[in-house]
């Protein structure tokens, strides 16, 4: 087929576009990193998203899986990387594996809190948010020589997620990477006293809003919540369109996209009249902390002793290794008793010595 001057075949245009794609920046596979309360439902969320019909097992340390999504009618598929950190708050050091210089620009952080245990919610969020921010700052410091403008780039993207002209701009400090706060075990939470639900919902909305995060509740027994969560994960892993529904009624499962809430709608912290005059808070976050922890005193869940020992988990049984472990435990116990006996003998000898 001949073509006149100024005419271009479809094939020519396709070649040009392919060359432009080769010259441009390469797209990276997106990743989603789940952290949060122990037994809050992280594994269940991942399994339902991947459509795996299996019972969730306790997560030991850090686990990895992935999901695939077909690219239109092509054979090729997008890959979404999924990481999950077990152990609640005390293994936060392992954030260094999924969050690193190679992944920082295409990773979303999802913090899951257990709505059925309000005595752990503030501690969990405060601890994990601080650990994640510290890790991100370490990465930016490490990359400062190679990419000096990276922090400004992440900050600009963060404000694009929230809305650069948001009315609460002076009160918002957006997280530098996409952040999701998930309230797990809504099936239990929905039976709480109305006032308790109201306090928890308002507090989570405040924390999410001031960090530029998306907030969403999840429960296994409600298919609508499962579908919403699958849509949210797909949006962050594969760039699919996310619904713009907004649900802020504490009598219903919350659904608030980043930047779609406001401090005016959230309202004031749940403080009593006598507390309002005597609370000395340096910033609004401390005021909300005082209000929430006053209503729900927090448990310290950072103690490693509270975490299940994976060596005793039946799913990790190995006869030869277990036998050797038992032998070493016996040797250790004999050595402990020997040291204790020698210590007592030394004490008696010192007591009987005449100077």
XYZ file of C-alpha atoms in Angstrom:
355
model
C 0.000 0.000 0.000
C 1.412 3.386 -0.986
C 1.032 6.428 1.161
C 1.203 10.058 0.192
C 3.269 12.810 1.742
C 2.065 13.573 5.289
C 0.212 10.271 5.599
C 1.248 7.686 8.162
C 0.185 4.074 8.530
C -1.098 2.728 11.839
C 1.989 0.525 11.983
C 4.261 3.602 11.848
C 2.411 5.194 14.753
C 2.678 1.984 16.791
C 6.458 1.854 16.209
C 6.830 5.488 17.275
C 4.831 4.903 20.451
C 6.872 1.808 21.305
C 10.095 3.768 20.861
C 8.759 6.567 23.062
C 7.882 3.987 25.735
C 11.402 2.534 25.557
C 12.956 5.971 25.978
C 10.704 6.959 28.863
C 10.836 5.868 32.503
C 10.214 2.177 33.106
C 7.133 1.340 35.169
C 7.715 -0.710 38.297
C 5.552 -3.450 39.746
C 3.524 -2.005 42.615
C 3.725 -3.420 46.129
C 1.420 -3.435 49.130
C 2.902 -3.880 52.605
C 0.539 -5.033 55.370
C 1.440 -4.379 58.999
C -0.688 -4.053 62.117
C -2.170 -5.720 65.161
C -1.664 -9.397 65.758
C -4.717 -11.458 64.688
C -6.366 -8.369 63.200
C -7.193 -10.046 59.882
C -4.216 -9.157 57.658
C -3.827 -12.675 56.281
C -7.587 -13.030 55.741
C -7.657 -9.810 53.718
C -4.822 -11.050 51.499
C -6.374 -14.481 50.988
C -9.744 -13.020 50.029
C -8.104 -10.637 47.568
C -6.208 -13.518 45.941
C -9.410 -15.595 45.997
C -7.724 -18.431 47.896
C -10.134 -20.685 49.704
C -7.957 -21.681 52.636
C -7.854 -21.091 56.363
C -5.434 -18.342 57.432
C -2.345 -19.439 59.358
C -0.417 -17.302 61.846
C 2.140 -15.127 60.073
C 5.677 -15.788 61.222
C 7.923 -12.719 60.868
C 7.727 -11.500 57.256
C 5.886 -13.268 54.462
C 5.616 -12.565 50.731
C 3.121 -13.431 48.023
C 1.919 -11.841 44.813
C -1.106 -11.363 42.610
C -1.415 -11.172 38.826
C -3.781 -9.245 36.599
C -4.112 -9.629 32.844
C -3.264 -6.585 30.721
C -6.365 -6.278 28.567
C -6.376 -8.996 25.884
C -2.633 -9.552 26.084
C -0.941 -12.644 27.440
C 1.314 -10.525 29.635
C 0.153 -9.781 33.163
C 0.820 -7.124 35.762
C 2.347 -8.420 38.980
C 1.420 -6.983 42.365
C 3.772 -7.748 45.259
C 2.211 -8.315 48.682
C 4.177 -8.336 51.931
C 2.839 -9.089 55.394
C 4.585 -8.441 58.696
C 3.529 -10.656 61.605
C 4.035 -10.243 65.331
C 2.109 -7.010 65.823
C 4.408 -4.085 66.670
C 7.604 -5.710 67.933
C 8.968 -6.884 64.547
C 8.845 -3.428 62.947
C 12.619 -3.619 62.324
C 11.820 -5.981 59.433
C 10.249 -3.056 57.542
C 13.709 -2.661 56.007
C 13.032 -5.589 53.671
C 9.889 -4.451 51.793
C 10.649 -0.712 52.266
C 13.975 0.033 50.600
C 15.452 2.428 48.014
C 14.273 0.234 45.131
C 10.638 0.025 46.297
C 9.960 3.330 48.060
C 8.356 4.987 45.023
C 5.828 2.253 44.261
C 4.868 0.799 47.660
C 1.635 1.370 49.581
C 1.568 0.852 53.347
C -1.543 -0.714 54.911
C -1.896 -0.654 58.713
C -4.571 -3.008 60.049
C -5.974 -2.423 63.543
C -8.240 -4.787 65.468
C -11.541 -2.963 66.025
C -12.553 -5.592 68.577
C -9.606 -4.539 70.820
C -9.756 -0.751 71.265
C -7.223 -1.046 74.106
C -4.575 -1.745 71.444
C -5.613 0.619 68.640
C -3.782 3.819 69.599
C -0.593 2.035 70.675
C -0.519 0.044 67.431
C -1.037 3.049 65.172
C 1.334 5.319 67.068
C 4.119 2.712 67.153
C 3.852 1.555 63.540
C 3.390 5.017 62.042
C 6.507 6.217 63.874
C 8.496 3.161 62.748
C 7.384 3.558 59.117
C 8.187 7.281 59.079
C 11.611 6.580 60.547
C 12.287 3.930 57.905
C 11.226 6.250 55.077
C 13.451 9.042 56.395
C 16.394 6.602 56.543
C 15.804 5.643 52.904
C 15.625 9.284 51.813
C 18.853 10.044 53.656
C 20.506 7.062 51.971
C 19.319 8.237 48.526
C 20.023 11.943 49.025
C 23.246 11.900 46.999
C 21.809 9.880 44.131
C 18.322 11.480 44.059
C 18.408 14.784 45.973
C 14.915 15.774 44.859
C 13.168 12.521 45.854
C 11.687 13.804 49.112
C 10.134 16.807 47.345
C 8.776 14.477 44.676
C 7.139 12.173 47.248
C 5.785 15.200 49.132
C 4.211 16.580 45.951
C 2.566 13.222 45.170
C 1.296 13.003 48.751
C -0.459 16.353 48.416
C -1.902 15.307 45.059
C -3.554 12.358 46.827
C -5.024 14.613 49.509
C -5.782 17.672 47.424
C -3.388 20.616 47.400
C -6.184 23.084 48.111
C -7.832 21.126 50.925
C -9.451 23.375 53.550
C -7.513 21.556 56.326
C -4.130 21.959 54.631
C -2.465 23.561 57.644
C -3.508 20.629 59.864
C -2.500 17.808 57.515
C 0.964 16.236 57.294
C 0.493 13.705 54.480
C 2.372 10.424 54.659
C 5.094 10.362 51.990
C 3.906 7.064 50.496
C 0.276 5.971 49.987
C -1.190 4.952 53.346
C -4.267 2.860 54.148
C -5.666 2.380 57.643
C -7.895 -0.693 57.845
C -10.248 -1.456 60.712
C -10.428 -5.238 60.893
C -13.020 -7.465 62.589
C -15.952 -5.179 61.886
C -18.228 -8.194 62.479
C -17.411 -7.936 66.203
C -17.145 -4.155 66.323
C -20.668 -3.585 64.987
C -22.097 -5.048 68.212
C -20.252 -2.558 70.429
C -22.079 0.102 72.420
C -22.931 3.080 70.170
C -20.833 5.563 72.176
C -17.765 3.317 71.996
C -18.169 2.939 68.247
C -18.502 6.705 67.872
C -15.293 7.419 69.811
C -13.304 4.826 67.856
C -14.632 5.967 64.475
C -13.986 9.663 65.116
C -10.474 8.955 66.364
C -9.563 6.756 63.393
C -10.966 9.369 61.015
C -8.816 12.065 62.650
C -5.618 9.971 62.472
C -6.287 8.950 58.871
C -7.233 12.455 57.746
C -4.252 14.238 59.293
C -1.890 11.647 57.767
C -3.485 11.846 54.329
C -4.582 8.204 54.536
C -7.507 6.211 53.221
C -9.655 4.641 55.961
C -11.740 1.527 55.417
C -13.391 -1.098 57.637
C -13.319 -4.819 56.860
C -15.208 -7.885 58.009
C -15.162 -11.434 56.617
C -18.861 -12.055 57.140
C -20.079 -9.200 54.953
C -19.471 -9.784 51.257
C -19.883 -6.103 50.470
C -16.925 -5.264 52.727
C -14.869 -8.032 51.123
C -15.593 -6.637 47.653
C -14.737 -3.104 48.775
C -11.413 -4.291 50.149
C -10.583 -6.186 46.984
C -11.305 -3.037 45.011
C -9.052 -0.958 47.277
C -6.143 -3.399 46.998
C -6.575 -3.702 43.235
C -6.477 0.088 42.945
C -3.134 0.315 44.728
C -1.562 -2.729 43.062
C -2.875 -2.424 39.515
C -4.157 1.133 39.190
C -7.802 0.167 38.746
C -10.485 2.778 39.338
C -11.615 3.044 42.947
C -15.187 3.927 43.858
C -15.826 7.365 45.324
C -18.386 6.298 47.920
C -18.114 8.045 51.277
C -19.359 6.519 54.540
C -18.653 8.318 57.836
C -21.641 7.201 59.931
C -20.309 5.345 63.010
C -23.307 3.020 62.774
C -22.009 1.738 59.435
C -18.617 0.476 58.186
C -16.398 3.490 57.470
C -15.200 4.183 53.944
C -13.208 7.393 53.503
C -10.745 7.978 50.658
C -7.681 10.124 51.304
C -8.550 13.814 51.337
C -12.333 13.269 51.379
C -12.859 13.940 55.099
C -12.641 17.206 57.026
C -11.943 18.251 60.600
C -15.255 20.067 60.692
C -17.132 16.844 59.875
C -15.038 14.786 62.307
C -15.735 17.151 65.192
C -13.947 17.628 68.498
C -12.125 15.007 70.617
C -14.362 13.092 73.082
C -13.216 14.999 76.194
C -15.283 15.597 79.305
C -15.932 19.210 80.421
C -13.468 18.878 83.348
C -10.726 17.541 81.054
C -11.030 20.332 78.486
C -9.695 22.922 80.920
C -6.868 20.897 82.439
C -5.405 18.955 79.501
C -2.040 20.323 78.399
C -1.494 19.115 74.837
C 1.204 20.463 72.519
C -0.774 19.666 69.368
C -4.164 18.270 68.241
C -2.778 14.717 67.971
C -1.839 14.727 71.667
C -5.290 16.053 72.515
C -6.938 13.190 70.644
C -4.523 10.724 72.256
C -5.498 11.958 75.723
C -9.183 11.676 74.865
C -8.977 8.200 73.299
C -6.659 6.638 75.888
C -8.791 8.131 78.630
C -11.772 6.311 77.168
C -9.772 3.162 76.283
C -6.605 2.726 78.421
C -3.950 1.131 76.209
C -2.194 -2.201 76.662
C 1.545 -2.401 75.935
C 1.686 -5.074 73.242
C 5.322 -4.553 72.228
C 6.689 -7.263 74.549
C 8.138 -10.161 72.492
C 7.138 -12.550 75.283
C 3.518 -11.978 74.282
C 4.142 -13.271 70.768
C 3.568 -16.958 70.074
C 6.729 -19.023 69.718
C 6.774 -20.320 66.103
C 8.983 -23.217 67.232
C 5.932 -24.621 69.029
C 3.569 -24.206 66.081
C 2.402 -27.630 64.756
C 2.599 -26.437 61.128
C 6.392 -26.105 61.440
C 7.098 -29.511 63.026
C 10.262 -31.274 61.856
C 11.114 -34.490 63.730
C 14.912 -34.349 63.402
C 15.148 -30.660 64.258
C 12.639 -30.942 67.108
C 14.628 -33.839 68.601
C 17.864 -31.846 68.410
C 16.127 -28.811 69.895
C 14.841 -30.919 72.813
C 18.365 -32.259 73.376
C 19.813 -28.722 73.444
C 17.074 -27.584 75.817
C 17.988 -30.424 78.207
C 21.690 -29.515 77.998
C 20.867 -25.904 78.715
C 18.744 -26.868 81.715
C 21.548 -29.092 83.120
C 24.029 -26.257 82.655
C 21.668 -23.819 84.401
C 21.293 -26.191 87.393
C 25.085 -26.711 87.537
C 25.696 -22.945 87.589
C 23.063 -22.510 90.275
C 24.640 -25.281 92.426
C 28.129 -23.823 92.042
C 26.852 -20.387 92.968
C 25.288 -21.743 96.185
C 28.469 -23.669 97.049
C 30.545 -20.543 96.548
C 28.212 -18.565 98.787
C 28.475 -21.212 101.553
C 32.252 -21.289 101.236
C 32.436 -17.513 101.598
C 30.174 -17.642 104.648
C 32.313 -20.307 106.371
C 35.652 -18.613 105.648
C 37.264 -17.079 108.720
C 39.450 -14.077 108.173
